Amino acid sequence: MGQKPSLKRPRSFILAPIPIQDQHKQSATPEPGWWARCSNWIRYYSIQIRWDIERWLARRLHRRWSA
C-alpha cells in the first residue's frame, strides 16, 4: 500500500538552455573618426571652461550661479 517514489525531478533541477551573448561581436555602428572625437572633446571642455568663468563671476559679484 506504499506509494512509489516519483521519478520526476523537481523543477529546479531541470536543465534549460541559457542564452549567451557573444562578447566579441562587433557593434553595428562604426567607431567615430578622429575628427569627431576631437570636435566632441573641444565642445565638452569649452562648456566646462564657460561654466568655470560663470561660477567665478558669480562669486566675484556675490550672486548665485545659474540664478
mmCIF file of C-alpha atoms in Angstrom:
data_model
loop_
_atom_site.group_PDB
_atom_site.id
_atom_site.type_symbol
_atom_site.label_atom_id
_atom_site.label_comp_id
_atom_site.label_asym_id
_atom_site.label_seq_id
_atom_site.Cartn_x
_atom_site.Cartn_y
_atom_site.Cartn_z
ATOM 1 C CA MET A 1 0.000 0.000 0.000
ATOM 2 C CA GLY A 2 3.029 2.294 -0.004
ATOM 3 C CA GLN A 3 3.322 4.846 -2.728
ATOM 4 C CA LYS A 4 6.110 4.623 -5.270
ATOM 5 C CA PRO A 5 8.580 7.494 -5.111
ATOM 6 C CA SER A 6 8.184 9.891 -8.016
ATOM 7 C CA LEU A 7 10.863 9.524 -10.684
ATOM 8 C CA LYS A 8 10.361 13.070 -11.911
ATOM 9 C CA ARG A 9 12.927 15.573 -10.756
ATOM 10 C CA PRO A 10 11.785 18.818 -9.157
ATOM 11 C CA ARG A 11 11.560 21.783 -11.496
ATOM 12 C CA SER A 12 14.667 23.404 -10.026
ATOM 13 C CA PHE A 13 16.847 20.589 -11.380
ATOM 14 C CA ILE A 14 15.655 20.773 -14.982
ATOM 15 C CA LEU A 15 18.455 21.952 -17.242
ATOM 16 C CA ALA A 16 17.356 24.631 -19.642
ATOM 17 C CA PRO A 17 19.456 26.385 -22.274
ATOM 18 C CA ILE A 18 20.658 29.814 -21.191
ATOM 19 C CA PRO A 19 21.048 32.442 -23.918
ATOM 20 C CA ILE A 20 24.624 33.682 -24.043
ATOM 21 C CA GLN A 21 25.566 36.885 -25.807
ATOM 22 C CA ASP A 22 28.708 36.876 -27.886
ATOM 23 C CA GLN A 23 31.086 39.332 -26.215
ATOM 24 C CA HIS A 24 33.319 39.599 -29.281
ATOM 25 C CA LYS A 25 30.598 40.543 -31.725
ATOM 26 C CA GLN A 26 31.298 43.890 -33.383
ATOM 27 C CA SER A 27 28.757 46.639 -32.993
ATOM 28 C CA ALA A 28 26.675 47.705 -35.964
ATOM 29 C CA THR A 29 27.783 51.343 -35.674
ATOM 30 C CA PRO A 30 31.391 52.141 -36.527
ATOM 31 C CA GLU A 31 33.664 53.977 -34.115
ATOM 32 C CA PRO A 32 33.653 57.765 -34.603
ATOM 33 C CA GLY A 33 36.610 59.132 -36.511
ATOM 34 C CA TRP A 34 39.371 61.248 -35.031
ATOM 35 C CA TRP A 35 37.774 64.474 -36.266
ATOM 36 C CA ALA A 36 34.514 63.713 -34.450
ATOM 37 C CA ARG A 37 36.416 62.775 -31.292
ATOM 38 C CA CYS A 38 38.458 65.991 -31.383
ATOM 39 C CA SER A 39 35.429 68.193 -32.006
ATOM 40 C CA ASN A 40 33.484 66.475 -29.201
ATOM 41 C CA TRP A 41 36.463 66.937 -26.865
ATOM 42 C CA ILE A 42 36.686 70.653 -27.719
ATOM 43 C CA ARG A 43 32.926 71.092 -27.289
ATOM 44 C CA TYR A 44 32.956 69.386 -23.861
ATOM 45 C CA TYR A 45 35.904 71.339 -22.459
ATOM 46 C CA SER A 46 34.676 74.663 -23.852
ATOM 47 C CA ILE A 47 31.446 74.142 -21.900
ATOM 48 C CA GLN A 48 33.463 73.300 -18.763
ATOM 49 C CA ILE A 49 35.580 76.452 -19.133
ATOM 50 C CA ARG A 50 32.476 78.572 -19.722
ATOM 51 C CA TRP A 51 30.898 77.195 -16.529
ATOM 52 C CA ASP A 52 34.102 77.870 -14.597
ATOM 53 C CA ILE A 53 34.034 81.501 -15.779
ATOM 54 C CA GLU A 54 30.358 81.847 -14.881
ATOM 55 C CA ARG A 55 30.962 80.468 -11.378
ATOM 56 C CA TRP A 56 33.960 82.756 -10.907
ATOM 57 C CA LEU A 57 31.919 85.807 -11.962
ATOM 58 C CA ALA A 58 29.058 84.808 -9.676
ATOM 59 C CA ARG A 59 31.472 84.574 -6.743
ATOM 60 C CA ARG A 60 33.018 87.946 -7.558
ATOM 61 C CA LEU A 61 29.636 89.630 -7.917
ATOM 62 C CA HIS A 62 28.194 87.857 -4.852
ATOM 63 C CA ARG A 63 25.387 86.309 -6.844
ATOM 64 C CA ARG A 64 24.019 82.828 -7.080
ATOM 65 C CA TRP A 65 25.351 80.841 -10.002
ATOM 66 C CA SER A 66 22.734 79.855 -12.626
ATOM 67 C CA ALA A 67 20.120 82.030 -10.999
#
